[in-house]
XYZ file of C-alpha atoms in Angstrom:
570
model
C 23.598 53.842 8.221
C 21.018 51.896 10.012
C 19.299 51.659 6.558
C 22.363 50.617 4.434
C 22.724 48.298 6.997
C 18.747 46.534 7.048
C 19.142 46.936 3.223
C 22.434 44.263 3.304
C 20.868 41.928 5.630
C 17.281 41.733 3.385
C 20.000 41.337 0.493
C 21.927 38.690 2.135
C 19.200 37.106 3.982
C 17.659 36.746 0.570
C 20.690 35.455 -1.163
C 21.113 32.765 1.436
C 17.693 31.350 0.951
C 18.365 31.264 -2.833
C 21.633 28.985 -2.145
C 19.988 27.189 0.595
C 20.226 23.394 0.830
C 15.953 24.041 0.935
C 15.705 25.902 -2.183
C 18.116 23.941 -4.049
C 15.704 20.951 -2.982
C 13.005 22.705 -4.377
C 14.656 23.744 -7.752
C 15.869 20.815 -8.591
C 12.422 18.487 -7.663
C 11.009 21.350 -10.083
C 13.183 20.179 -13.089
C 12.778 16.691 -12.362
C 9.358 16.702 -11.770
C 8.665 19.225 -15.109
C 10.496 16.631 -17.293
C 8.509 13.874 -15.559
C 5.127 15.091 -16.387
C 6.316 16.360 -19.950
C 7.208 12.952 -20.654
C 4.305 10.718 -18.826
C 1.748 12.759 -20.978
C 4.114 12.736 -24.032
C 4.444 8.878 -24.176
C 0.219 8.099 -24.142
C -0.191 10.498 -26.935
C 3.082 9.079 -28.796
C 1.748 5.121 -28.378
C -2.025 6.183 -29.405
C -0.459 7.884 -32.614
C 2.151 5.410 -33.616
C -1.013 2.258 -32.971
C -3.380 4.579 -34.965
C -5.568 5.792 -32.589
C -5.983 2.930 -30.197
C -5.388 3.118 -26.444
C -3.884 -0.819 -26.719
C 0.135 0.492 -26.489
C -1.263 2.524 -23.921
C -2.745 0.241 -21.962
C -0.203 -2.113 -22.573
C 2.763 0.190 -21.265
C -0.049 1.297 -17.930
C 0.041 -2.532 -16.994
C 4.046 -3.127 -17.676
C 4.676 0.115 -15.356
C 2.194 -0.551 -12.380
C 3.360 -4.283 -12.579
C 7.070 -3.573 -12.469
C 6.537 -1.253 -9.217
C 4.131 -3.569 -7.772
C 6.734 -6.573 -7.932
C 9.873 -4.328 -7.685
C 9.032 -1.612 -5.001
C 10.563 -3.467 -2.163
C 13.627 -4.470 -4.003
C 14.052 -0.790 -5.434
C 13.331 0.413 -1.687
C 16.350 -1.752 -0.146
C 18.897 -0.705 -3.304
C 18.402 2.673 -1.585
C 18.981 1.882 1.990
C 22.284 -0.241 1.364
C 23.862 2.219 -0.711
C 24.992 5.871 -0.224
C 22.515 8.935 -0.572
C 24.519 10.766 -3.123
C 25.175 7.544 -5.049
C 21.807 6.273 -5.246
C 20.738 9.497 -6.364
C 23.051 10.034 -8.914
C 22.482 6.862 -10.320
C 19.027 7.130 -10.398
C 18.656 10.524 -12.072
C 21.149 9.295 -15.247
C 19.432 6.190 -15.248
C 16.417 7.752 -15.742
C 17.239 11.061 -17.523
C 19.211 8.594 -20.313
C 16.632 5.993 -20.701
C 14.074 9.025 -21.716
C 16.554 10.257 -23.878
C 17.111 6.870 -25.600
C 13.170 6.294 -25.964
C 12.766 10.044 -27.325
C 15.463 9.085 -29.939
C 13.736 6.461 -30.579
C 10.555 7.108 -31.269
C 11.757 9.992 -33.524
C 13.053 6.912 -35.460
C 9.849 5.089 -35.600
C 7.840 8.731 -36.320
C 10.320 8.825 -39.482
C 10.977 5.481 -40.743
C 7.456 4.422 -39.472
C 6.317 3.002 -43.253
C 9.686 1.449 -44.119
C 9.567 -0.473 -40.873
C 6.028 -2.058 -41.467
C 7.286 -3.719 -44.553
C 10.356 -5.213 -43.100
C 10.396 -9.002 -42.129
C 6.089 -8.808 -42.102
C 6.166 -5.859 -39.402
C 8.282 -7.732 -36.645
C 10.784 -5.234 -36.762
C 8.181 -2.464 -35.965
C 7.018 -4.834 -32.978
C 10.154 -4.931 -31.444
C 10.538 -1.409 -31.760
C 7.242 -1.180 -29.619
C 8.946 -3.431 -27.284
C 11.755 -1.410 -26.775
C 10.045 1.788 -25.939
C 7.766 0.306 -23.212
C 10.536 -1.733 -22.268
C 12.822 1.786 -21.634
C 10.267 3.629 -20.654
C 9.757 1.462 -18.023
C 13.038 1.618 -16.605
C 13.194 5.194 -16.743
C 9.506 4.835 -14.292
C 11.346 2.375 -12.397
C 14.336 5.190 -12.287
C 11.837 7.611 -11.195
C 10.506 6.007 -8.408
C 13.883 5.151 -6.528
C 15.036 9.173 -7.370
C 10.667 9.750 -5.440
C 12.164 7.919 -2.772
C 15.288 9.292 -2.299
C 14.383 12.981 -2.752
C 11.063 13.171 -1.089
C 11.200 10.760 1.706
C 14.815 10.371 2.622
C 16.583 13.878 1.694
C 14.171 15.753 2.480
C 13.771 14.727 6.490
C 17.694 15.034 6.531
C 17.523 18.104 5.051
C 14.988 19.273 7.596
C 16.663 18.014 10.763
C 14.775 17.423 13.794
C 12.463 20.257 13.248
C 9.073 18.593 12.010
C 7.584 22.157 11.344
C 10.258 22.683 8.918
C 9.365 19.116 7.500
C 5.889 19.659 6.877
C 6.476 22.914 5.501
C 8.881 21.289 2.447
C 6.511 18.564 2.265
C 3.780 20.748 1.769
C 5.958 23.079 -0.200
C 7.165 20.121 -2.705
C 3.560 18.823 -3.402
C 2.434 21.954 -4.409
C 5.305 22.053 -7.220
C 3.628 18.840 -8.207
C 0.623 20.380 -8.445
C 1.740 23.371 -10.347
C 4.100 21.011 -12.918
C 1.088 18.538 -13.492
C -0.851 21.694 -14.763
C 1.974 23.282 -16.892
C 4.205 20.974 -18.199
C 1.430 19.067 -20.197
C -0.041 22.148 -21.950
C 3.628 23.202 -22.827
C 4.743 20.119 -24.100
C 0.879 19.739 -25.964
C 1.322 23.351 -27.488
C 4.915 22.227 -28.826
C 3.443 19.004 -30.538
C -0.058 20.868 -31.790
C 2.123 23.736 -33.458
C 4.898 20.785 -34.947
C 5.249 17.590 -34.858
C 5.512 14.587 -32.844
C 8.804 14.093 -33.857
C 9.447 17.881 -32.493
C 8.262 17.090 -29.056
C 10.077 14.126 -29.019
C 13.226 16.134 -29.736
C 12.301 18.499 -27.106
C 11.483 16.193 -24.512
C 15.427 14.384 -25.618
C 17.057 17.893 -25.450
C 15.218 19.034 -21.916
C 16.144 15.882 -19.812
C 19.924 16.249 -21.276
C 19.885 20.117 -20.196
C 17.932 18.904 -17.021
C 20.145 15.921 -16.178
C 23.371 18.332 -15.954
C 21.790 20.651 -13.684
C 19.857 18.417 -11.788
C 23.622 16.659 -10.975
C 25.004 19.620 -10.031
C 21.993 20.938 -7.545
C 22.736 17.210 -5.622
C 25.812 17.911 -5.268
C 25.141 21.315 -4.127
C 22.981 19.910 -1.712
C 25.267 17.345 -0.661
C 27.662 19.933 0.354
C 25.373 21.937 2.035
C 24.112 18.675 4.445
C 26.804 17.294 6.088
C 24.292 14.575 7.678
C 23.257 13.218 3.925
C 26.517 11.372 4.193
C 26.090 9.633 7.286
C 23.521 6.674 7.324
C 22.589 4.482 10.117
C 22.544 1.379 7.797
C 25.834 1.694 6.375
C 27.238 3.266 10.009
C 26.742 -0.472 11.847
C 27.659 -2.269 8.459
C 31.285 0.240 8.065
C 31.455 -1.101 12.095
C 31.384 -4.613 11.276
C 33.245 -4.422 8.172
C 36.136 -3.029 10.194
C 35.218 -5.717 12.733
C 35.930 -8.883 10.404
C 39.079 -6.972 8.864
C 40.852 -6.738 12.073
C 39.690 -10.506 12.981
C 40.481 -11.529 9.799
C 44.576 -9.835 10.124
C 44.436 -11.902 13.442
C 44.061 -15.218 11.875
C 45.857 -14.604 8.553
C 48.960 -15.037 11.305
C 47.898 -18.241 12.441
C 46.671 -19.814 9.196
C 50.623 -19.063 8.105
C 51.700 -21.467 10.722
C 49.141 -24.626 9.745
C 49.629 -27.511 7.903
C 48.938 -28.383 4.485
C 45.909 -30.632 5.681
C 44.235 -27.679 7.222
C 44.981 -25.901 3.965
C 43.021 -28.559 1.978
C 40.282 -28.605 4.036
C 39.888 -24.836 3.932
C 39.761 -25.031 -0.294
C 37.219 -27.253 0.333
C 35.032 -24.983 2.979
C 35.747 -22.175 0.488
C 34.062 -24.097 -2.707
C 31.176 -25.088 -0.258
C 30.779 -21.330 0.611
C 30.816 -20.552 -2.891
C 28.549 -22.521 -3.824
C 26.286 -22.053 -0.725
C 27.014 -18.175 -1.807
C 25.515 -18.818 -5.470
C 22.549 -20.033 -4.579
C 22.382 -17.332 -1.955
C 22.446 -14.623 -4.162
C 19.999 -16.125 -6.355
C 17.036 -15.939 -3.505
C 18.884 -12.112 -2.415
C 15.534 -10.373 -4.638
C 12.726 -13.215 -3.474
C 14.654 -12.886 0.021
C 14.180 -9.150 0.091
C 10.790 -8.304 -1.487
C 9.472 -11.033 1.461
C 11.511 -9.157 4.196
C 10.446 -5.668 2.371
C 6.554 -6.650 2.962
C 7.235 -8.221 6.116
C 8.439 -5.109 7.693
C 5.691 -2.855 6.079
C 3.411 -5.084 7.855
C 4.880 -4.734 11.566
C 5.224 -0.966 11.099
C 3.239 0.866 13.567
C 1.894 2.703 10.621
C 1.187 -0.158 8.822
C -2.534 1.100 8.706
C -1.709 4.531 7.833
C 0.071 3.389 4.899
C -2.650 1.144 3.736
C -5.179 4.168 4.246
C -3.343 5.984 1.600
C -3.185 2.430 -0.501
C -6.979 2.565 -0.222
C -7.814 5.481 -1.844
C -6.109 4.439 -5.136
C -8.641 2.179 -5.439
C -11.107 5.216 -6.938
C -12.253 5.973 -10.483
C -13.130 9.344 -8.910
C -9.991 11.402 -10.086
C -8.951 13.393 -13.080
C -7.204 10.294 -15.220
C -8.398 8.835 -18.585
C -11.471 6.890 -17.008
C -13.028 10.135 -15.630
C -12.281 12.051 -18.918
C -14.133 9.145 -21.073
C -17.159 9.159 -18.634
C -17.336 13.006 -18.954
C -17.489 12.849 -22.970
C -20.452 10.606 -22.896
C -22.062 13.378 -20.941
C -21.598 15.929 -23.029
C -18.732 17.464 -21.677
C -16.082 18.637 -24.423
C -12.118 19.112 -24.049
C -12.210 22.974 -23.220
C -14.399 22.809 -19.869
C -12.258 19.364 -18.894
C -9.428 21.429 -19.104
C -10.991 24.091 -17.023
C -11.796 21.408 -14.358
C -8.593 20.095 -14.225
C -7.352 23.580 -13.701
C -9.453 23.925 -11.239
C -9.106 20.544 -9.285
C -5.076 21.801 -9.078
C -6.081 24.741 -7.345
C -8.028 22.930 -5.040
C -4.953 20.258 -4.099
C -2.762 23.418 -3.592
C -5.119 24.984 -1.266
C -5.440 20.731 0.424
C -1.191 21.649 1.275
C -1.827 25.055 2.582
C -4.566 23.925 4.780
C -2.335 20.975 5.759
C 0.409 23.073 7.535
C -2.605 25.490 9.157
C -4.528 22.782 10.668
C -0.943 20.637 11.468
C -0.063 24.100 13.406
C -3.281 23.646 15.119
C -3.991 20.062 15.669
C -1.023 18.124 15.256
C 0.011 15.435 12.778
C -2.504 13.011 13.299
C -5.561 14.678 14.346
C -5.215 16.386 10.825
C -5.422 13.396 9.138
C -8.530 12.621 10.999
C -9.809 15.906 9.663
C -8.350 15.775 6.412
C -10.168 12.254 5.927
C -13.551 13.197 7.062
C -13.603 16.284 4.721
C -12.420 13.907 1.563
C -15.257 12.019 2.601
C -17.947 14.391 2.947
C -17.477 15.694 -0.703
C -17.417 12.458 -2.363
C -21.127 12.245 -0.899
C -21.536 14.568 -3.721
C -20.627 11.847 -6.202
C -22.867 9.684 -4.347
C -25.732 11.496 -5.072
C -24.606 12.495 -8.724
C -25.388 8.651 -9.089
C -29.249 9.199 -8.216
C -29.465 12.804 -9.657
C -31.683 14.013 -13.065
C -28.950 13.345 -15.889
C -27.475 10.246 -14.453
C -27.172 7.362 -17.151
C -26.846 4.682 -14.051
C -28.780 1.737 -15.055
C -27.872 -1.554 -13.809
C -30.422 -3.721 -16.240
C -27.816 -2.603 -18.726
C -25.554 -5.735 -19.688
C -21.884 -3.976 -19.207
C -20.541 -5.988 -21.980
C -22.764 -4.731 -24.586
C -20.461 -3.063 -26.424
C -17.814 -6.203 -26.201
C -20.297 -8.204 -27.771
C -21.483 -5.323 -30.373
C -17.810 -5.254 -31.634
C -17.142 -9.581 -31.954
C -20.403 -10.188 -33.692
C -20.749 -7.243 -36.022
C -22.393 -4.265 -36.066
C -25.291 -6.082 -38.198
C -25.755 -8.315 -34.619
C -27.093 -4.592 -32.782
C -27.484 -2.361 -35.358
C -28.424 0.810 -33.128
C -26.053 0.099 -31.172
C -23.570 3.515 -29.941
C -19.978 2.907 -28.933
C -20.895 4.688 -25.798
C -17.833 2.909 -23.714
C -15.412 5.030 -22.165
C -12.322 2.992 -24.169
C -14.026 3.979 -27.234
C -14.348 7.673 -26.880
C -11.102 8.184 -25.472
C -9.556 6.427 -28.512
C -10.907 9.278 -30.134
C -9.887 11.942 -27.639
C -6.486 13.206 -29.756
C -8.585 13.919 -32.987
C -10.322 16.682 -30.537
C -6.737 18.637 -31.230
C -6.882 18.552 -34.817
C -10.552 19.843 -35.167
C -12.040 17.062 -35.571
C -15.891 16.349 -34.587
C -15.790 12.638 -34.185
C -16.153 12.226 -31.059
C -18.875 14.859 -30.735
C -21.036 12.387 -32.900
C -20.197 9.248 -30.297
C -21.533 11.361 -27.287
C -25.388 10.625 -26.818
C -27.526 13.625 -26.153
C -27.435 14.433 -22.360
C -31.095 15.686 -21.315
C -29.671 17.118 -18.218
C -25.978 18.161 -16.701
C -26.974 18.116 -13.098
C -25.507 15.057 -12.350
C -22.599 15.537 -13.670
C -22.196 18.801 -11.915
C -22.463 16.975 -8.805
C -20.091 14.777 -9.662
C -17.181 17.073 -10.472
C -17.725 19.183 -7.700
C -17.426 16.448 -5.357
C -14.169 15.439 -6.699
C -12.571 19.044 -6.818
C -13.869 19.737 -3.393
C -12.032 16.408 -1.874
C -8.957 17.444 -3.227
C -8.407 19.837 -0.293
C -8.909 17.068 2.085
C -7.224 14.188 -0.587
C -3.978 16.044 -0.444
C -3.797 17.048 3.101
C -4.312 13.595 4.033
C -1.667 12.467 1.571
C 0.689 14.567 3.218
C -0.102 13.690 6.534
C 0.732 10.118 5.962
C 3.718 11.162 3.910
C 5.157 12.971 6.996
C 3.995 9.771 9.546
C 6.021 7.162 7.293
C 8.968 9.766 7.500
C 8.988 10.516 11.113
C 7.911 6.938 12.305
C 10.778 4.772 10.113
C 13.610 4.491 10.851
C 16.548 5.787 8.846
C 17.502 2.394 7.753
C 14.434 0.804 6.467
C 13.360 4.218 4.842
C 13.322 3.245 1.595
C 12.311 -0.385 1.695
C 9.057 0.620 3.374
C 8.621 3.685 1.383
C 9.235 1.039 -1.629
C 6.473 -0.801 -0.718
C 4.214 1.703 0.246
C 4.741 2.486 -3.548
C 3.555 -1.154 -4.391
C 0.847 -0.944 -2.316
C -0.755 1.846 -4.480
C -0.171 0.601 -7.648
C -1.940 -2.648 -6.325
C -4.730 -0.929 -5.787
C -4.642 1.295 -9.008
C -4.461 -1.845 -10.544
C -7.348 -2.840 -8.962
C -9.526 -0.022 -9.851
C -8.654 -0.185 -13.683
C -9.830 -4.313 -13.475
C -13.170 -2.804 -12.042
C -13.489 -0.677 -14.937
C -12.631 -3.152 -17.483
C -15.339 -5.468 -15.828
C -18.039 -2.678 -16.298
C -16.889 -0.347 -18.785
C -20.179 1.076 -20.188
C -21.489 4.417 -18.782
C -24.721 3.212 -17.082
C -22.250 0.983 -14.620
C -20.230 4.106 -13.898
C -22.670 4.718 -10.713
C -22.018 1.405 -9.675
C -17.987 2.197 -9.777
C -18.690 5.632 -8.215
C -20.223 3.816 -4.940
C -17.465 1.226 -5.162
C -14.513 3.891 -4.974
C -16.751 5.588 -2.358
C -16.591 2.863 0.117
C -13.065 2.012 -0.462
C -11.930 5.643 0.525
C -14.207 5.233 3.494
C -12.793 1.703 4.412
C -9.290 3.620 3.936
C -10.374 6.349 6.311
C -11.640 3.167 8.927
C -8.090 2.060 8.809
C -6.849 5.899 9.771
C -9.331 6.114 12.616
C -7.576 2.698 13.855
C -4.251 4.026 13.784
C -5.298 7.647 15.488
C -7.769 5.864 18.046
C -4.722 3.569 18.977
C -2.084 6.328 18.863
C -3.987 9.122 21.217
C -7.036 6.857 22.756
C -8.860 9.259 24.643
C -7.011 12.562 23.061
C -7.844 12.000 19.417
C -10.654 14.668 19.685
C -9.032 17.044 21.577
C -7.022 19.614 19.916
C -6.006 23.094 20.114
C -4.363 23.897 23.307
C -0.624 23.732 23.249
C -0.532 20.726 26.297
C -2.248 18.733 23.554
C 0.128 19.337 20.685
C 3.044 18.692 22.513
C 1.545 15.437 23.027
C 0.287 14.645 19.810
C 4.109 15.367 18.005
C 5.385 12.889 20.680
C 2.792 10.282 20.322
C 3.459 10.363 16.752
C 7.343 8.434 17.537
C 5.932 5.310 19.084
C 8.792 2.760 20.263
C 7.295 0.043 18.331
C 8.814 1.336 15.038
C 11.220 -1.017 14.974
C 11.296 -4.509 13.492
């Protein structure tokens, strides 16, 4: 009996985890986030093809994206707060899931009809065509980013309730889904289009985010059910208060304005058309009014500088991202031991979330960050001294527009002159898929791989520390806002780091030949450890005297509550 009966509870206890408001979190961040990556890598190899070969749609549709968050962040962030959870996620996902759907159909056109179009009216028709993709795949980023802020930073702390164990444990929990989707979904979605056609993952990507979408509606509104709290929201609690407020003032006077005169009738027309047009011109400044206020209250956050320490580290050319992966090929590095490294790099962030909610356990929330930042830091010295190292091309007496100039005036101007820029050779990246040996003839002859073994250890090694200090932050900006500016700062938080990505691909374009990629190296090093100067502020100035002692349980408690400052609010 008493086994029948352990047997039932491990079944039930195991059934109720599976329909769990946690799980069904988790499931459906899964699909979203699978179609996500499917389609972010699928769109950069679609442009490249459809431009033949060149990275210019590419770059092109980089810029339109990190613009359109950069300007819109704020304005996306207060959509979210002023409207309900389950609405602004709803929206968000069919916004997002149709507008991939649309560009998927799409492009299938163009991949079709792609020589009939370049004849029509002198190839404008094929031009607008471009247009239109970037232009929809922009909205479904833009899409993305309010369902990101919704999901992660919103739902998630509701769904977790007041304990911040549980939090961290679903924030680590959810980044390591990222991790495992950023590995998996590309090489599915790459194995589709190597063994078809890009017109066959573009019809795959179309059918997944319709299958997706459905599901992905239903598990919110699971989870809606399941969280009683997702439908209450401090905003809208005050603003359903004074709504009901002016409706009972307003049945007050509608008895008294029965008994006036027609003069007082006339002049209230005439109030009403000055309100209107007062009202006009007052919803025309609403988005200028609100990305102002949206930056304004970033700024007087009392993790203001925690934010900005996360900003900072954007501002690297140190990661695994199309800049990297050019600067590798010129030393000698080909596509199956990238691959390998990338692999390995998302083992390392995975292990950065476990070692997040050990040394959280441990610690506390901020002192981990402190941790997490000066272990980031102490691998990139390894990229440091790649720089310096046997096998380093780093020479400054190199003009970094060489190659610009090579390409106006001719290749008669510098005749043994190599397109050794990292553009170049990642133009010719996707013939590495067919076979080809192109771009094996554009790499120069590396005398030496110990720099560059320096250099890609340091950056797998400060992915432990990268994403356990992502998360940390994460979790401050969650339990520090409150409910009703969640999404406005977490909007601009999002701006914030595309500035500085932004940034960081300027500093490439200014010095885009491999003997300046030292120079960029050092660069990216100091801004993570200016980033990790603005953490130490906001630690030192949250726990003074206690920020460097941890591990009894007097000092946790009073880490967790020094973490909720009273100054969170504008």
């Amino acid at each position: 009996m008493e086994n029948t009966k352990s047997k039932k509870n491990c079944c039930e206890s195991v059934s109720d985890y599976f329909t769990s408001a946690k799980f069904l979190i988790y499931l459906g961040h899964a699909l979203s986030t699978w179609g996500d990556r499917m389609w972010n890598f699928a769109v950069s190899v679609f442009l490249v093809e459809l431009y033949g070969n060149s990275l210019l749609l590419t770059a092109v549709y980089g810029l339109v994206v990190a613009g359109s968050v950069l300007l819109l962040g704020a304005i996306i962030g207060d959509w979210v707060d002023k409207n309900s959870r389950l609405k602004v996620a709803q929206t968000s996902l069919i916004v997002q899931n149709c507008s991939v759907i649309l560009c998927g159909i799409l492009l299938m056109m163009v991949f079709l009809f792609k020589v009939q179009l370049t004849g029509l009216y002198n190839g404008w028709l094929l031009t607008a065509c471009y247009v239109m993709v970037i232009t929809i795949a922009n909205i479904a980023n833009l899409a993305s980013t309010a369902m990101s802020i919704t999901i992660q930073r919103d739902w998630v702390v509701v769904v977790a309730g007041e304990d911040r164990s549980k939090l961290a444990n679903m924030n680590a929990t959810v980044r390591r889904i990222d991790q495992l989707t950023n590995i998996l979904a590309p090489m599915a979605v790459g194995q589709i289009m190597a063994f078809g056609s890009p017109v066959v993952g573009c019809g795959f990507i179309a059918g997944w985010n319709l299958c997706s979408m459905c599901l992905e509606y239903f598990l919110l509104w699971k989870v809606y059910q399941k969280t009683p709290a997702l439908a209450f929201k401090s905003g809208q609690k005050e603003a359903d208060q004074e709504l009901k407020h002016l409706n009972i003032q307003k049945e007050l006077e509608e008895g008294q304005k029965l008994s006036e005169g027609s003069q007082l009738m006339n002049e209230g027309v005439l109030a009403t058309q000055a309100d209107k047009k007062h009202g006009c011109w007052h919803q025309l400044a609403e988005p200028f009014r609100t990305f102002r206020d949206g930056w304004v209250a970033y700024y007087n956050q009392s993790i203001f500088f925690a934010g900005m320490s996360l900003a900072f580290l954007y501002m690297t050319v140190l990661g695994f991202d199309c800049i990297t992966t050019g600067y590798a090929y010129t030393q000698g590095l080909n596509g199956s031991i990238l691959s390998l490294l990338m692999g390995a790099s998302a083992i390392s962030g995975i292990f950065g979330t476990v070692a997040f909610t050990w040394i959280r356990k441990c610690c506390g929330l901020i002192r981990t960050g402190f941790i997490s930042g000066i272990a980031q830091l102490s691998c990139l010295l390894l990229c440091v001294v790649s720089v310096f190292t046997p096998g380093s091309p780093f020479d400054l007496s190199v003009s970094p527009f060489k190659d610009i100039i090579s390409h106006l005036m001719g290749d008669s101007a510098l005749p043994n002159a190599i397109p050794t820029t990292m553009s170049a050779l990642t133009t010719d990246i996707p013939s590495l898929t067919n076979g080809s040996t192109a771009a094996y003839e554009l790499v120069p002859q590396v005398q030496s791989y110990i720099s560059v073994s320096f250099l890609f250890a340091g950056v797998i090694a400060a992915r432990v520390g990268l994403w356990s200090f992502d998360l940390t932050v994460t979790q401050l900006i969650q339990e520090n806002v409150i409910e009703s500016e969640r999404g406005v700062i977490n909007g601009v938080q999002n701006s914030m780091n595309y500035l500085l990505d932004l940034l960081h691909f300027i500093m490439v374009i200014l010095a885009p030949n491999p003997e300046a990629f030292g120079l960029l190296v050092i660069i990216s090093v100091s801004f993570v450890a200016m980033g990790h100067m603005m953490y130490f502020r906001f630690a030192y100035k949250s726990l003074g005297n206690r920020l460097f002692l941890c591990g009894s349980p007097e000092h946790k408690v009073e880490t967790e509550n020094s973490s909720l400052p009273d100054s969170n609010k504008v």
